[in-house]
C-alpha positions in Angstrom: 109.3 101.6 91.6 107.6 99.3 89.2 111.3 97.6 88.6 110.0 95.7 91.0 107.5 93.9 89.1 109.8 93.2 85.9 112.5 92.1 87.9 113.2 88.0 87.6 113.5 85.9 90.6 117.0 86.0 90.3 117.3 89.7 90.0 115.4 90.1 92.9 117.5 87.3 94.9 120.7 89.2 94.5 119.8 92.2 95.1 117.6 91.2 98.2 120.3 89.2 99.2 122.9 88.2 97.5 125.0 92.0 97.6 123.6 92.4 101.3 125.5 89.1 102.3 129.1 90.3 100.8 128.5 93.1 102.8 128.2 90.8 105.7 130.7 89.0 105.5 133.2 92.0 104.9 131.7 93.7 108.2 132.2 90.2 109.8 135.8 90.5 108.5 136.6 93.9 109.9 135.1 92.5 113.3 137.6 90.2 113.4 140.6 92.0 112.1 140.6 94.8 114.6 139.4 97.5 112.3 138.5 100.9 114.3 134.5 101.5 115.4 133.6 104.1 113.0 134.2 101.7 109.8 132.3 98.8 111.7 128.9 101.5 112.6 129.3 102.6 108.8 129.3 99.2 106.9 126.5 97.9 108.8 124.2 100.7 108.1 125.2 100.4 104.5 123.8 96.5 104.8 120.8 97.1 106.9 119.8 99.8 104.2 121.0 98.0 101.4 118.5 94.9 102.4 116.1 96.7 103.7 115.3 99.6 101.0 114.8 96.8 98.5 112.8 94.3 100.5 110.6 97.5 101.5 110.4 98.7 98.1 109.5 95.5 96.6 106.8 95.2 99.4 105.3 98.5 98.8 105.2 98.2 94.8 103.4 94.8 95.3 100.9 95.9 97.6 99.7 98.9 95.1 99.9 97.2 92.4 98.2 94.3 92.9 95.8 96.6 94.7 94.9 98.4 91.0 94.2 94.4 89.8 91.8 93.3 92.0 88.0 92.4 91.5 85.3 94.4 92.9 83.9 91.4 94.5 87.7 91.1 96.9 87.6 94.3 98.5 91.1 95.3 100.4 91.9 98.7 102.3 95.1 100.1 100.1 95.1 102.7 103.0 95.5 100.6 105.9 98.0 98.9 103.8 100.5 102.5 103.9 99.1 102.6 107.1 101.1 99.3 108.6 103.5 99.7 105.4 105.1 102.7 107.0 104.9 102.1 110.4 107.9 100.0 110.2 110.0 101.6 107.6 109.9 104.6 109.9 110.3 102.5 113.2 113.6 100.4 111.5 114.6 104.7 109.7 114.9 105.5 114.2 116.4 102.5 115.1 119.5 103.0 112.5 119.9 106.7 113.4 119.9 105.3 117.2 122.8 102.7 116.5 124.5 105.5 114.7 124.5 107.9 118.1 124.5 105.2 120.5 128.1 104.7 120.1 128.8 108.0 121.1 127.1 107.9 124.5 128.7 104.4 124.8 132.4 106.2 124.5 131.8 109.0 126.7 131.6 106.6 130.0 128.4 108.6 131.1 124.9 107.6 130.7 122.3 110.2 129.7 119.4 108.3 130.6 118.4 107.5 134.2 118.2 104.0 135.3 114.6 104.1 136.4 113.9 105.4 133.1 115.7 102.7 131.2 113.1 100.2 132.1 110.2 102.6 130.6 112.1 103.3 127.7 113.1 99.3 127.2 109.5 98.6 127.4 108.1 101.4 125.2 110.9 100.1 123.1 109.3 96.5 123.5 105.8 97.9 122.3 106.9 99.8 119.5 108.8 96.5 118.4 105.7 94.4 118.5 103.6 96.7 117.0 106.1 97.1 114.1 106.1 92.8 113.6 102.3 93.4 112.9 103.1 95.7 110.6 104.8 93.3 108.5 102.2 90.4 109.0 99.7 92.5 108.2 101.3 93.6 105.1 102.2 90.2 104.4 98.4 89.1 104.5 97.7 91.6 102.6 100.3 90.8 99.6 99.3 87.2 99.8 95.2 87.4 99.7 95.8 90.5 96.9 98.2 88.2 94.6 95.6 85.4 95.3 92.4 87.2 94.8 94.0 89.2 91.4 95.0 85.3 90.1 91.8 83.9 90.5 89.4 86.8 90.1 86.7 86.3 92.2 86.9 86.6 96.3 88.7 84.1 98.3 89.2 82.4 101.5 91.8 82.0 103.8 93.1 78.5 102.7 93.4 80.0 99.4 96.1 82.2 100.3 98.0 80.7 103.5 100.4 79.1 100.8 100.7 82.6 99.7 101.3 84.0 103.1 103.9 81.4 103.9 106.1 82.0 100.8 106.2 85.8 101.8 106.6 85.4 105.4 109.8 83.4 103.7 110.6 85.3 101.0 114.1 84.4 100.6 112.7 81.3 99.5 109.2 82.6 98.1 110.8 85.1 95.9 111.6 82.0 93.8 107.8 81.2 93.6 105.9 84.6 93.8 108.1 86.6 91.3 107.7 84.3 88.5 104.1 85.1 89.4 104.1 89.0 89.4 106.0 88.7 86.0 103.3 87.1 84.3 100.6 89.3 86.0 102.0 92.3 85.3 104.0 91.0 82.1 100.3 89.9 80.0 98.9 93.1 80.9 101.0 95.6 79.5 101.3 98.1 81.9 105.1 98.4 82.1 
């Protein structure tokens, strides 16, 4: 996994999103050229896991990584970290299988679930969902004050980091930024 960190901005780019947006765009083709279901289902789990599994991966390098570099005096919980790391990478894992079956149930013309229990289901749905977006923000905050805090070297403060934050809350635009950082991080020290 530590690709990740000796990966340029530009490597990371295309593979984040440069090969998932071909992908796109042929699925987006075969919408509109009539192709049968089964094709459709297949090519859009291929580009949910191909941008997903390296976004994720990425994430997850970063976080214990930087984790291994930082000061005593900038204490961060590496466990709560997997914690809210996997929460989402096994909430997104259900929701593919699900579009993979769904279409099944969708083509048999009956329902298996009740109406009344469709609204229970929509909102534990809803939940889950919600919970999973913290998850990501609170990865995100971690990423940010850990690459801040192993930078400097001494603890920080909020302001020092919410430029941080930003760029990986946008990362298709921060990986242009924050990569060039990693490199050098993980480049001086040696531990490739």
């Amino acid at each position: 996994m530590n690709i990740f960190l000796r990966l340029k901005h530009w490597q990371l780019f295309i593979l984040m999103f440069a090969i998932p947006i071909i992908l796109q765009i042929l699925l987006e083709v075969s919408i509109f050229s009539g192709a049968p279901v089964n094709p459709f289902w297949v090519l859009l789990i291929l580009v949910m896991v191909l941008y997903l599994a390296p976004f994720f991966g990425w994430i997850y390098t970063l976080g214990t990584n930087l984790y291994e570099k930082l000061p005593p005096e900038a204490p961060m919980k590496l466990r709560k970290f997997k914690l809210f790391f996997w929460f989402p990478v096994v909430y997104l894992t259900l929701a593919l299988c699900t579009i993979c079956i769904l279409p099944r149930f969708l083509n048999e013309g009956s329902s298996p679930i009740a109406p009344s229990n469709l609204i229970i289901l929509i909102l534990c749905f809803l939940v889950v969902h919600l919970f999973s977006i913290f998850c990501i923000f609170y990865c995100i905050y971690f990423l940010a004050k850990s690459l801040k805090a192993v930078e400097l070297q001494r603890s920080i403060t909020s302001s020092d980091y919410i430029g941080d934050f930003l760029l990986f809350w946008f990362f298709f635009i921060g990986i242009w930024f924050i990569q060039p950082r990693i490199n050098k991080i993980f480049g001086e020290a040696g531990q490739l």
